[in-house]
Coordinates of C-alpha atoms in Angstrom, one line a residue:
M3 CA 0.0 0.0 0.0
C4 CA 2.6 2.5 0.7
E5 CA 4.7 3.7 -2.2
T6 CA 8.1 5.4 -1.8
G7 CA 11.4 5.1 -0.3
E8 CA 11.4 5.4 3.5
A9 CA 11.7 2.1 5.4
A10 CA 9.0 1.5 8.0
T11 CA 9.7 -0.1 11.4
A12 CA 8.5 -3.5 12.4
T13 CA 7.4 -3.5 16.1
A14 CA 5.9 -6.9 16.7
M15 CA 8.2 -9.6 17.8
S16 CA 7.6 -13.4 18.0
V17 CA 5.9 -13.5 14.7
V18 CA 5.4 -16.6 12.7
G19 CA 6.4 -14.7 9.6
K20 CA 8.9 -12.1 8.7
Q21 CA 9.2 -9.4 6.0
L22 CA 12.1 -10.2 3.8
N23 CA 12.5 -6.7 2.3
P24 CA 11.8 -3.3 3.9
V25 CA 8.3 -2.0 3.9
Q26 CA 8.5 1.4 2.3
S27 CA 6.0 4.3 2.7
S28 CA 4.3 6.6 0.3
S29 CA 6.1 9.6 -0.9
S30 CA 3.4 12.0 0.1
C31 CA 3.6 14.0 3.3
T32 CA 0.7 15.4 5.4
S33 CA 0.3 17.8 8.2
S34 CA 0.8 16.8 11.7
S35 CA -2.1 18.9 12.7
S36 CA -4.4 17.0 10.4
S37 CA -7.7 15.9 11.8
S38 CA -8.4 12.3 12.7
S39 CA -11.4 10.5 11.5
A40 CA -12.4 6.9 11.9
V41 CA -13.4 5.2 8.7
T42 CA -16.0 2.4 8.8
A43 CA -15.1 -0.4 6.4
T44 CA -17.8 -2.2 4.4
T45 CA -16.4 -5.2 2.7
S46 CA -17.3 -8.1 0.5
G47 CA -15.2 -11.2 -0.4
A48 CA -15.0 -13.9 -2.9
A49 CA -12.8 -17.0 -3.4
S50 CA -12.1 -19.5 -6.1
A51 CA -12.8 -23.3 -6.2
S52 CA -15.3 -24.3 -3.5
N53 CA -13.9 -22.0 -0.9
S54 CA -15.7 -18.8 0.1
S55 CA -13.9 -15.8 1.5
S56 CA -15.8 -13.0 3.2
S57 CA -15.1 -9.9 5.2
S58 CA -16.8 -7.8 7.7
S59 CA -16.1 -5.1 10.3
S60 CA -17.0 -7.1 13.4
C61 CA -14.7 -8.9 15.7
S62 CA -14.4 -12.7 16.3
G63 CA -11.6 -14.9 15.2
S64 CA -9.3 -17.8 15.2
N65 CA -6.0 -19.3 16.1
N66 CA -4.0 -18.6 19.1
D67 CA -0.3 -19.0 18.5
A68 CA -0.1 -17.8 14.9
R69 CA 1.8 -14.6 14.6
L70 CA 2.2 -13.3 11.1
S71 CA 3.8 -10.6 9.2
T72 CA 0.9 -9.4 7.0
T73 CA -1.9 -10.6 4.8
T74 CA -2.1 -7.7 2.4
L75 CA -2.0 -7.6 2.8
S76 CA -0.8 -5.4 0.5
A77 CA -2.9 -3.0 2.1
I78 CA -0.1 -1.3 3.6
T79 CA 2.8 -2.9 2.2
M80 CA 3.6 -2.3 -1.4
G81 CA 3.0 -4.1 -4.6
G82 CA 3.8 -3.9 -8.2
G83 CA 2.4 -5.5 -11.1
G84 CA 0.7 -4.3 -14.1
G85 CA -0.4 -5.3 -17.4
A86 CA -3.7 -7.2 -17.5
A87 CA -3.2 -10.8 -16.8
S88 CA -6.4 -11.6 -18.8
G89 CA -5.3 -9.3 -21.6
D90 CA -8.5 -7.2 -21.6
V91 CA -7.7 -4.5 -19.1
K92 CA -7.8 -1.0 -20.6
K93 CA -5.1 1.6 -20.7
E94 CA -3.8 2.8 -17.4
S95 CA -6.0 5.9 -17.0
N96 CA -9.1 3.9 -17.8
V97 CA -8.6 0.9 -15.5
T98 CA -11.9 0.3 -13.5
P99 CA -12.8 -1.8 -10.5
E100 CA -14.7 -4.1 -12.9
D101 CA -11.6 -4.6 -15.0
V102 CA -9.4 -5.8 -12.1
L103 CA -12.2 -8.0 -10.7
H104 CA -12.2 -9.9 -13.9
L105 CA -8.5 -10.6 -14.0
N106 CA -7.8 -14.3 -14.0
K107 CA -4.1 -14.1 -12.7
I108 CA -1.6 -11.9 -11.1
T109 CA -0.7 -8.9 -13.4
D110 CA 2.6 -8.8 -15.1
D111 CA 3.2 -5.2 -14.6
Y112 CA 1.8 -2.1 -12.8
L113 CA -1.6 -0.9 -14.0
C114 CA -0.8 2.6 -12.9
S115 CA 2.3 4.6 -12.3
A116 CA 3.5 5.7 -8.9
N117 CA 2.6 9.3 -9.9
A118 CA -1.1 8.3 -10.1
N119 CA -1.4 8.9 -6.4
I120 CA -2.3 12.6 -6.8
F121 CA -4.3 12.5 -3.6
E122 CA -1.0 11.9 -1.6
I123 CA -2.5 8.9 0.2
D124 CA 0.2 7.8 2.6
F125 CA -0.1 4.6 4.7
T126 CA 1.6 5.2 8.0
R127 CA 0.7 2.2 10.2
F128 CA -0.5 -1.4 9.7
K129 CA -1.5 -3.9 12.4
I130 CA -2.8 -7.4 12.2
R131 CA -4.5 -9.1 15.2
D132 CA -6.1 -12.5 15.8
L133 CA -9.7 -11.8 16.6
E134 CA -10.1 -14.9 18.7
S135 CA -7.3 -14.3 21.2
G136 CA -6.9 -10.5 20.6
A137 CA -3.2 -11.0 20.2
V138 CA -1.4 -8.6 18.0
L139 CA 0.2 -10.7 15.3
F140 CA 2.2 -8.0 13.4
E141 CA 2.6 -4.3 13.5
I142 CA 4.6 -1.9 11.4
A143 CA 4.6 1.9 11.5
K144 CA 6.3 4.7 9.6
P145 CA 8.3 6.7 12.2
P146 CA 6.5 9.9 13.1
S147 CA 9.5 11.9 12.2
E148 CA 9.2 10.6 8.6
Q149 CA 5.5 11.4 8.4
F150 CA 5.8 15.0 9.3
P151 CA 8.8 16.4 11.3
D152 CA 7.8 19.0 13.9
G153 CA 8.1 22.6 12.8
L154 CA 8.3 21.8 9.1
S155 CA 5.6 22.6 6.5
I156 CA 4.5 20.0 4.0
E157 CA 6.6 21.7 1.3
D158 CA 9.7 21.8 3.5
T159 CA 9.2 18.2 4.5
M160 CA 9.0 17.1 0.9
L161 CA 11.9 19.2 -0.1
A162 CA 14.0 17.7 2.7
A163 CA 13.1 14.2 1.6
A164 CA 14.0 15.0 -2.0
E165 CA 17.4 16.4 -1.0
E166 CA 18.2 13.1 0.8
L167 CA 17.5 11.0 -2.3
T168 CA 20.4 9.5 -4.2
L169 CA 20.6 8.5 -7.8
D170 CA 20.1 4.9 -6.7
D171 CA 16.9 5.9 -4.8
T172 CA 15.4 7.5 -7.9
A173 CA 16.5 4.9 -10.4
D174 CA 13.4 2.7 -9.9
P175 CA 10.2 4.7 -9.9
N176 CA 8.4 1.5 -8.6
A177 CA 10.6 1.0 -5.6
G178 CA 8.4 0.4 -2.5
R179 CA 5.4 -1.0 -4.4
Y180 CA 6.3 -4.6 -3.9
V181 CA 7.0 -6.6 -0.7
R182 CA 7.9 -10.2 0.1
Y183 CA 6.9 -12.1 3.3
Q184 CA 7.7 -15.4 4.9
F185 CA 5.3 -17.1 7.3
T186 CA 5.3 -20.3 9.2
P187 CA 2.7 -22.9 8.1
A188 CA 0.6 -21.8 11.1
F189 CA -0.5 -18.8 9.1
L190 CA -2.6 -21.0 6.9
N191 CA -4.6 -22.1 9.9
L192 CA -5.9 -18.6 10.6
K193 CA -9.6 -18.1 10.0
T194 CA -10.3 -14.5 10.9
V195 CA -8.0 -11.6 11.5
G196 CA -8.4 -7.8 11.8
A197 CA -6.2 -5.6 9.8
T198 CA -6.0 -2.0 11.0
V199 CA -4.6 0.6 8.6
E200 CA -3.8 4.2 9.4
F201 CA -3.3 6.6 6.5
T202 CA -3.1 10.3 5.7
V203 CA -4.3 12.2 2.7
G204 CA -3.1 15.4 1.1
S205 CA -4.7 18.7 0.1
Q206 CA -7.6 17.1 -1.9
P207 CA -10.7 15.4 -0.5
V208 CA -10.8 11.6 -1.2
N209 CA -14.2 10.4 -2.3
N210 CA -15.2 6.7 -2.6
F211 CA -11.8 5.3 -1.6
R212 CA -11.8 1.6 -2.3
M213 CA -9.4 -1.2 -2.2
I214 CA -9.7 -4.5 -4.2
E215 CA -7.2 -7.2 -3.2
R216 CA -6.7 -10.4 -5.2
H217 CA -4.8 -13.4 -3.9
F218 CA -3.6 -16.1 -6.1
F219 CA -1.6 -19.3 -5.8
R220 CA 0.0 -19.6 -9.2
D221 CA -2.9 -19.0 -11.5
R222 CA -5.6 -20.1 -9.0
L223 CA -7.7 -17.4 -7.4
L224 CA -7.7 -18.0 -3.6
K225 CA -9.7 -15.0 -2.6
T226 CA -10.8 -11.5 -3.4
F227 CA -11.4 -8.8 -0.8
D228 CA -13.3 -5.6 -1.7
F229 CA -13.1 -2.8 1.0
E230 CA -14.7 0.6 1.0
F231 CA -12.8 3.3 3.0
G232 CA -15.4 6.0 2.2
Y233 CA -14.8 9.7 2.3
C234 CA -11.6 11.4 3.7
I235 CA -11.3 15.1 4.3
P236 CA -8.2 16.9 3.2
Y237 CA -5.1 16.7 5.5
S238 CA -6.8 14.1 7.6
K239 CA -5.4 11.1 9.4
N240 CA -7.7 8.1 9.1
T241 CA -7.9 4.7 10.8
C242 CA -10.0 1.7 9.9
E243 CA -10.0 -2.0 10.6
H244 CA -10.9 -4.5 8.0
I245 CA -12.0 -8.0 9.0
Y246 CA -10.5 -10.8 6.9
E247 CA -12.3 -14.1 6.9
F248 CA -10.1 -16.6 5.1
P249 CA -11.5 -19.5 3.0
N250 CA -11.1 -23.1 4.0
L251 CA -8.4 -24.4 1.8
P252 CA -8.1 -28.1 0.9
P253 CA -5.2 -29.9 2.7
D254 CA -3.5 -30.8 -0.6
L255 CA -3.6 -27.1 -1.6
V256 CA -2.2 -26.0 1.8
A257 CA 0.6 -28.6 1.4
E258 CA 1.4 -27.3 -2.1
M259 CA 1.5 -23.7 -0.9
I260 CA 3.9 -24.6 1.9
S261 CA 6.2 -26.4 -0.4
S262 CA 6.1 -23.7 -3.1
P263 CA 7.5 -20.5 -1.5
F264 CA 6.6 -17.2 -3.1
E265 CA 4.2 -18.7 -5.6
T266 CA 1.3 -17.2 -3.5
R267 CA 0.9 -13.6 -4.6
S268 CA -1.4 -10.7 -4.3
D269 CA -2.4 -7.5 -6.2
S270 CA -3.9 -4.6 -4.3
F271 CA -5.7 -2.0 -6.3
Y272 CA -6.7 1.4 -4.8
F273 CA -9.4 3.5 -6.4
V274 CA -10.7 7.0 -5.8
E275 CA -14.1 7.6 -7.5
N276 CA -13.4 4.5 -9.6
R277 CA -10.0 5.8 -10.8
L278 CA -7.0 3.6 -10.1
V279 CA -4.5 5.7 -8.1
M280 CA -2.3 3.0 -6.5
H281 CA -1.3 -0.6 -7.3
N282 CA 0.8 -2.7 -4.9
K283 CA 2.1 -6.3 -5.0
A284 CA 3.3 -8.9 -2.5
D285 CA 4.3 -12.5 -2.5
Y286 CA 4.3 -15.0 0.3
A287 CA 6.1 -18.1 1.6
Y288 CA 4.7 -20.4 4.3
D289 CA 7.7 -22.5 5.0
G290 CA 9.2 -20.4 7.8
G291 CA 10.6 -22.4 10.7
I292 CA 10.7 -25.7 8.7
I293 CA 14.0 -27.5 8.9
V294 CA 14.8 -29.5 5.8

């Protein structure tokens, strides 16, 4: 979900999974005096095969010992990937929610550029908790000093960040849009988790902010999550928790996912008023802690 070059800090220990490359945050900066508004998430889910995956905003969950590093959960991590896997996605500026919902595999390239985030949406915190035990499974946060240093205006903060960039930092415009995770097999036993995201927006209001997240194992759709963030006022800090209800996967598929690290992948698409403004990618391994 986040999109630029500052590395976020992981604060949850004893996790079943780990992030194998730094989570990076969006390049946009927002005011430290921004208002805070809670966003209510309305969600819907879908899964392939005979599995059904759904989401809601209530709490109740599963598993006790499973600590993970993230399910999106590109939602605050980063992703990359573009080019329609099904071959019928329109040009970048015209990609719609319906287009991505009909993709039959992970995209080959980004469906929008990093510059498409004209609303300066910046994901600053991400936490996953087990709804059954209440245990925090994973938490990362962008250091407050990187979000908006005290005493600096938005323009000064952005200028300071730009001055710190090196040629290597700017060589890849898609840096920070992709992240890789490794979990233990216990992750696949989870049934329901809550994913809390905190994000800020820039000078423009954000209407109908929506995330569509697609998870695949190879070319098999595992689940689709569709979340509505709603409306965000300019210069606001927003927090919402999405409830992920995972599908029941067949034992043979679980075994194959464990034995095939990083062949489970996700695309996360972010829309504002049905316009694609962010696209992030992640891949996952579930063999952490296994001694061969």
